[in-house]
Short mmCIF file of C-alpha atoms and ligand atoms in Angstrom, two decimals:
data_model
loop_
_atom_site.label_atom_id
_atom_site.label_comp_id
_atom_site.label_asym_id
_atom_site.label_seq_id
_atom_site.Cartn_x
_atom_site.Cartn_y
_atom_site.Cartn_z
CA UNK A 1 -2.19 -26.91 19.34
CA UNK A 2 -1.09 -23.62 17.78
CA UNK A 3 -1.85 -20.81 19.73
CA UNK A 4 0.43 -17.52 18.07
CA UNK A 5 0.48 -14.14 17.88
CA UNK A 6 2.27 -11.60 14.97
CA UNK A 7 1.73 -8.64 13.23
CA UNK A 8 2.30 -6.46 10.30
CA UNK A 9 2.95 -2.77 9.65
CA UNK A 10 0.98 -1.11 6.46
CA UNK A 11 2.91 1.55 3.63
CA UNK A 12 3.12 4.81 2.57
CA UNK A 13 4.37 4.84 -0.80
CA UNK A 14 6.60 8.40 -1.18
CA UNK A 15 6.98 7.94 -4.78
CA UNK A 16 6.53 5.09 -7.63
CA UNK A 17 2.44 3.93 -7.42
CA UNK A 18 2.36 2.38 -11.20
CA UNK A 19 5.37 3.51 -12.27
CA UNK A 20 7.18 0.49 -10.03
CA UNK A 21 4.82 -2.25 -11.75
CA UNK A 22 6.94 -1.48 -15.04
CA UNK A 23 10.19 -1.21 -13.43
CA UNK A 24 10.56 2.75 -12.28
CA UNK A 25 11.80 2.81 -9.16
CA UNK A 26 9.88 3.85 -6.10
CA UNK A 27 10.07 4.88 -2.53
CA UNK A 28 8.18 3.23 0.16
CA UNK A 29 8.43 4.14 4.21
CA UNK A 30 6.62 1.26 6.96
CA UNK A 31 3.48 3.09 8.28
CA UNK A 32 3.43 3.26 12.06
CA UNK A 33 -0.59 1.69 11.90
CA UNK A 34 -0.73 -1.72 11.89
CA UNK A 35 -2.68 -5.40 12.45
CA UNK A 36 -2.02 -7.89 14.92
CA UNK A 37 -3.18 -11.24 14.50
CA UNK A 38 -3.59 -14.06 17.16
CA UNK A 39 -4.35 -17.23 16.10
CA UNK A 40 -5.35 -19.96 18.67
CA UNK A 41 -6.53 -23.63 17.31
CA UNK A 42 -9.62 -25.02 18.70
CA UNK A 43 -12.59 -27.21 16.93
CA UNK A 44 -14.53 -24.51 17.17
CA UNK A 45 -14.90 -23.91 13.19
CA UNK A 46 -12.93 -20.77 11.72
CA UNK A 47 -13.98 -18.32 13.19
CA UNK A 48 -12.64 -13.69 12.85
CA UNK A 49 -12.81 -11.48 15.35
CA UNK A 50 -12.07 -7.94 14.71
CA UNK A 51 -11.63 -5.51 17.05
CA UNK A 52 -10.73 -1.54 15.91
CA UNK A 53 -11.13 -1.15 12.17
CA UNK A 54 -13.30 -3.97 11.05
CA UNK A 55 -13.23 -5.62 7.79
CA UNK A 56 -16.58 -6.72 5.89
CA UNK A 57 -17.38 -9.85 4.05
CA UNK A 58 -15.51 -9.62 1.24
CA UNK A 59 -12.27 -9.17 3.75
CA UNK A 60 -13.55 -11.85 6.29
CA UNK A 61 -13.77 -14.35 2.32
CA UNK A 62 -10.05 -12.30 1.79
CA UNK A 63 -8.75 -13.68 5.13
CA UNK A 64 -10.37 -17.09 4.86
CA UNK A 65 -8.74 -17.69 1.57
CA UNK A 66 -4.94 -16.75 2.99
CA UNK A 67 -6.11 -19.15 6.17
CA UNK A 68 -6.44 -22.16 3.60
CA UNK A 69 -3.39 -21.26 1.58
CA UNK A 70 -1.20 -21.21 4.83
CA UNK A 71 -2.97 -24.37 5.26
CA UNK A 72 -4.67 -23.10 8.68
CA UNK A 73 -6.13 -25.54 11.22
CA UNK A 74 -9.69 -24.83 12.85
CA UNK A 75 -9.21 -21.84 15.36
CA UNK A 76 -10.53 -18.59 16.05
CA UNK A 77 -8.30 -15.75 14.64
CA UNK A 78 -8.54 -12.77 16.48
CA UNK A 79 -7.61 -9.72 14.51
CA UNK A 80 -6.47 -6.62 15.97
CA UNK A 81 -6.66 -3.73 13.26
CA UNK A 82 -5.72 0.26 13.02
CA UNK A 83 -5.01 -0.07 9.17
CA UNK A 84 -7.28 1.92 6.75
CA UNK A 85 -8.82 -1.19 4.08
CA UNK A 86 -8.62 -0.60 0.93
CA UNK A 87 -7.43 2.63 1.14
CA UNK A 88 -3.74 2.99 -0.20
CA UNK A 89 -2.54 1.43 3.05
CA UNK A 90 -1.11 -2.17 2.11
CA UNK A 91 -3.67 -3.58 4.40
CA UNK A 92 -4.32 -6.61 1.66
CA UNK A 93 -0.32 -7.59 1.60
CA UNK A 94 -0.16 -6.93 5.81
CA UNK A 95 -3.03 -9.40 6.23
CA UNK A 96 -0.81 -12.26 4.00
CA UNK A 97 2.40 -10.87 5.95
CA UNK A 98 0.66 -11.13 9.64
CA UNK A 99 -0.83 -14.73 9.07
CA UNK A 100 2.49 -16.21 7.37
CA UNK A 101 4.11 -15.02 10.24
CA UNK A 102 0.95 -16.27 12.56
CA UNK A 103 2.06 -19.35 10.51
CA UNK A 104 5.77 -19.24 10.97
CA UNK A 105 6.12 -19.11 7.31
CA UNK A 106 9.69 -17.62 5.46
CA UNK A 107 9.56 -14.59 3.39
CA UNK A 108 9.77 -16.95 -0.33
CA UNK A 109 6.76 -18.56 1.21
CA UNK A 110 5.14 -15.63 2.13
CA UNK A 111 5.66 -13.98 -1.30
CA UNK A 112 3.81 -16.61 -3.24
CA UNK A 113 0.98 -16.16 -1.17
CA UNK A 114 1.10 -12.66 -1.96
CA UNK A 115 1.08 -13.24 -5.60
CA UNK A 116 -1.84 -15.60 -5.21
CA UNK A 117 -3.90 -12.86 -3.60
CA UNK A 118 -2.22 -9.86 -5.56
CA UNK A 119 -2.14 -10.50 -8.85
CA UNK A 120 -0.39 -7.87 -10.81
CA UNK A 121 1.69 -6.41 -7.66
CA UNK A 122 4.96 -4.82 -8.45
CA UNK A 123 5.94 -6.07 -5.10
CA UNK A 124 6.92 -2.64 -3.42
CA UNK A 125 4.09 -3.51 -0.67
CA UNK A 126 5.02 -6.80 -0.05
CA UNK A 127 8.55 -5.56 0.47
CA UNK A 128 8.30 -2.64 2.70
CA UNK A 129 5.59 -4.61 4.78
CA UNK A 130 7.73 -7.30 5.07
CA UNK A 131 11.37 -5.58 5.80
CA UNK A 132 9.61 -2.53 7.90
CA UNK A 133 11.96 -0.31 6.70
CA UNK A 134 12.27 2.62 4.18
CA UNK A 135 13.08 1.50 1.00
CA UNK A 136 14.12 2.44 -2.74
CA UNK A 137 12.21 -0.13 -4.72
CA UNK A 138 12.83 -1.32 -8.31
CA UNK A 139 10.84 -4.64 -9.68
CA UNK A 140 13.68 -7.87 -9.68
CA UNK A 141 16.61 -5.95 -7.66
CA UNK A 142 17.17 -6.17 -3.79
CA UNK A 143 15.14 -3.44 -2.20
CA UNK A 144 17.85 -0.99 -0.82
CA UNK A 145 17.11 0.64 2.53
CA UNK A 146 17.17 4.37 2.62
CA UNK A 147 17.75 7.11 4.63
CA UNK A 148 15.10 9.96 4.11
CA UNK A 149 16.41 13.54 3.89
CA UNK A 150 13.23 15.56 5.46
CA UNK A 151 10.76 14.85 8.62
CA UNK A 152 7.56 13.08 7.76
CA UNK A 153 6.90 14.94 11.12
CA UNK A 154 5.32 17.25 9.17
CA UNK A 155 2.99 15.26 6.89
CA UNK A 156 -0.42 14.08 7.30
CA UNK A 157 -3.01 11.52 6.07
CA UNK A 158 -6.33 12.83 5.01
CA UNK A 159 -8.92 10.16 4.82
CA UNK A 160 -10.85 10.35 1.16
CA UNK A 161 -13.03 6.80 1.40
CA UNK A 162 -12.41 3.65 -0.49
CA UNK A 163 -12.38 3.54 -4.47
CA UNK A 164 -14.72 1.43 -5.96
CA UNK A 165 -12.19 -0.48 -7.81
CA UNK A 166 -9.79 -2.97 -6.32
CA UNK A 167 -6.01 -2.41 -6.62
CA UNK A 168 -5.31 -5.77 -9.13
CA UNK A 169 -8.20 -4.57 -11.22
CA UNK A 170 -6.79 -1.02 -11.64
CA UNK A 171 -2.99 -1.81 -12.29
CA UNK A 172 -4.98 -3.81 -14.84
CA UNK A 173 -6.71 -0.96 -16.05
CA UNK A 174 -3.33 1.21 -16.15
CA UNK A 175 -1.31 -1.51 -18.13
CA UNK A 176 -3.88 -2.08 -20.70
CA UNK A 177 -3.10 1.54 -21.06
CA UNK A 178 0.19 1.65 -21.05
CA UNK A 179 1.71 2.74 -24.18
CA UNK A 180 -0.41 6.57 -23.77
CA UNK A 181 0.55 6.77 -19.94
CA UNK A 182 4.67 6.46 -20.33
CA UNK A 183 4.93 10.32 -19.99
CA UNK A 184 3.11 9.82 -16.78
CA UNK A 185 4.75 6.37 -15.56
CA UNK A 186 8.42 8.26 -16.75
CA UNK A 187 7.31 11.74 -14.71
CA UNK A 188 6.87 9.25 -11.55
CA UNK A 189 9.92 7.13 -12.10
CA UNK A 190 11.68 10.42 -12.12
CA UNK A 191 10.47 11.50 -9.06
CA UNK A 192 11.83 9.23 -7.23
CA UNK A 193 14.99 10.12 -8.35
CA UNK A 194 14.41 13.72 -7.27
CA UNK A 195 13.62 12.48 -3.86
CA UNK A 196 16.84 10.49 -3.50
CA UNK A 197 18.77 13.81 -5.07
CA UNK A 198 17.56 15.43 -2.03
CA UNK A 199 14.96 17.75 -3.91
CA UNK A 200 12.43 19.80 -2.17
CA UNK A 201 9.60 16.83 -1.90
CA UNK A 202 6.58 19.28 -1.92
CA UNK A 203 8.20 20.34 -5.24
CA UNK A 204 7.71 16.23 -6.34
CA UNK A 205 4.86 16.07 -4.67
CA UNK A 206 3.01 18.19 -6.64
CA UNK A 207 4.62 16.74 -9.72
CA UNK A 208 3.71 13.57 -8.80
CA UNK A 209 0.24 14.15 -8.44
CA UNK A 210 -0.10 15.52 -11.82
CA UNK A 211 1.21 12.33 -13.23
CA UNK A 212 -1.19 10.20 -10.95
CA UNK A 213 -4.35 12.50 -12.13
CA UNK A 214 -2.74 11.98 -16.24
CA UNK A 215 -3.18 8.02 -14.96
CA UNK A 216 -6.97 8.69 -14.85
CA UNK A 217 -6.72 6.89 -10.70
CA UNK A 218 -7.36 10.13 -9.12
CA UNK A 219 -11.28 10.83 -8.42
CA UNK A 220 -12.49 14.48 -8.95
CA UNK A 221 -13.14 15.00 -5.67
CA UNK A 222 -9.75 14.07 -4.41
CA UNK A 223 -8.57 16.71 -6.98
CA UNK A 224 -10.20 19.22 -5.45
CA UNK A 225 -9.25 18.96 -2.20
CA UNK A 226 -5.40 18.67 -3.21
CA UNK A 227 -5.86 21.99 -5.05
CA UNK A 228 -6.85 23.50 -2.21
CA UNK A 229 -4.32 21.95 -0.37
CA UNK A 230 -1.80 23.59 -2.84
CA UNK A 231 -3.41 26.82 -2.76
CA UNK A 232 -2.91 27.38 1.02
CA UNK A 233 0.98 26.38 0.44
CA UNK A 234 1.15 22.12 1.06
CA UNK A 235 1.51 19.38 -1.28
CA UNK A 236 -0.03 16.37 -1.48
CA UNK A 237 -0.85 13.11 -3.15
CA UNK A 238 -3.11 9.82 -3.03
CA UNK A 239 -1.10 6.79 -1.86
CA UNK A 240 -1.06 4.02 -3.40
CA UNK A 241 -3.46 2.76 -5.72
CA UNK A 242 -5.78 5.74 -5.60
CA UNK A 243 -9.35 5.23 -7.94
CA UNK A 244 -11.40 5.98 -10.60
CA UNK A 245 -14.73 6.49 -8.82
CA UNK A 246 -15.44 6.86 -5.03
CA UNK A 247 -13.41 7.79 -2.61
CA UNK A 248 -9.04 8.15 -3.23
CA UNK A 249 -8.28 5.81 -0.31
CA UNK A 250 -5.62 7.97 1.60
CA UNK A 251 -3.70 11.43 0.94
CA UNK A 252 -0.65 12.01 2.25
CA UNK A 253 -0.20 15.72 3.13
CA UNK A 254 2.85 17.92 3.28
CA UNK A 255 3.29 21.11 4.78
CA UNK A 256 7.10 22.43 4.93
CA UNK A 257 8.59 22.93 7.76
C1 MEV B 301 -0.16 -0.15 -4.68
O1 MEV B 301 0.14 0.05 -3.33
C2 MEV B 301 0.94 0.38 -5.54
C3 MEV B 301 0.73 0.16 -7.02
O2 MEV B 301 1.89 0.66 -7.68
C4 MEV B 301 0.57 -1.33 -7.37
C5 MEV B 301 1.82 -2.12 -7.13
O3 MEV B 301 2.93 -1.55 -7.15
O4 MEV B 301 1.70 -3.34 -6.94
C6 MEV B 301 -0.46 0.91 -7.56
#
């Protein structure tokens, strides 16, 4: 009878949302917020329990569907969740890292669950979730581990509600796209850069955002607040896949020290 716990951190990508999923590299640090799974086989059907931030139907269907592809007895899975879902977080790739670990399955396995659930994914997420370390990330090389030059002390995350869309339907949206968005995709690539260089980030920051609002996944609203945001002095910037209507998902904010 299995009875096993595990768990998964989420991601804040620094730099590289799009850009990565045609080979610009990106920067992505482990978020301290994470979900903790315990799994404990019983004939008592398949039954989730969430406790702290609880996932709806369509993520209950979500988990179901990783269960079977582990190839998950009957059991009750208890989930233990502080990751924002849907929201920019990596919440989707730390549910397939938690249970293949729930599962005692090896990263290769892990991955093509990922790509089974992810379609589309550059694979920074998967990576960062799955090493829980900072990494530079570029699409078919070995993630390299890097050491960050400033204090993410002093930045914060601003919640702006889910998007409407789904991640794998907007990297869809941005690829059909492509060939009018490679200033924007090039601006972000080079960002990263400018990070590793050791450049001021709320300098890239707000560079960054520019090139994520030129991608069209940046709502209005979200706009506005990271104009004010620059106004009073900060920088700031959806992470991850941001949205084209609703909310942003999460803004990370920067205030030099
Ligand atoms: C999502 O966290 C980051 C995106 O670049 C998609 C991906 O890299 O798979 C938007």
């Amino acid at each position: 009878m299995i009875n096993s716990t595990a768990s998964a951190c989420g991601k804040i990508i620094l730099s590289g949302e799009y850009a990565v999923v045609f080979g610009y590299p990106g920067i992505a640090v482990p978020s301290p917020l994470r979900v903790n799974m315990t799994f404990e086989e019983n004939d008592r059907g398949s039954e989730i329990i969430w406790n702290g931030i609880t996932g709806n139907d369509h993520w209950n269907t979500y988990i179901r569907k990783i269960c079977e592809l582990v190839g998950a007895p009957k059991g009750s899975l208890t989930i233990e969740n502080d990751l924002p879902l849907g929201k920019g977080m990596g919440a989707s790739t730390a549910m397939v890292v938690a249970l293949a670990r729930v599962f005692g399955l090896d990263r290769a396995q892990a991955l093509a669950i990922e790509h089974q659930m992810n379609p589309g994914h550059s694979g920074i997420d998967f990576a960062v979730i799955w090493e829980e370390k900072s990494l530079l990330y570029k699409k078919g090389e070995e993630p390299e581990p890097i050491h960050l030059s400033f204090d993410l002390q002093n930045t914060t995350l601003i919640d702006t509600g889910a998007p409407n869309e789904t991640t794998t339907e907007l990297v869809a949206w941005v690829k059909e796209r492509k060939e009018e968005l490679v200033d924007a995709l090039e601006t972000i690539g080079t960002c990263t850069e400018r990070i590793i260089r050791g450049e001021d980030l709320k300098r890239v920051m707000r560079d960054h955002h520019r090139a994520q609002v030129a991608l069209g996944v940046v709502p209005k609203e979200v706009q506005s607040l990271i104009e004010e945001i620059e106004k009073k002095g900060g920088a700031a910037k959806v992470i991850g896949a941001g949205g084209r209507t609703g909310g942003g998902g999460m803004v990370l904010t920067y205030r030099a020290a």
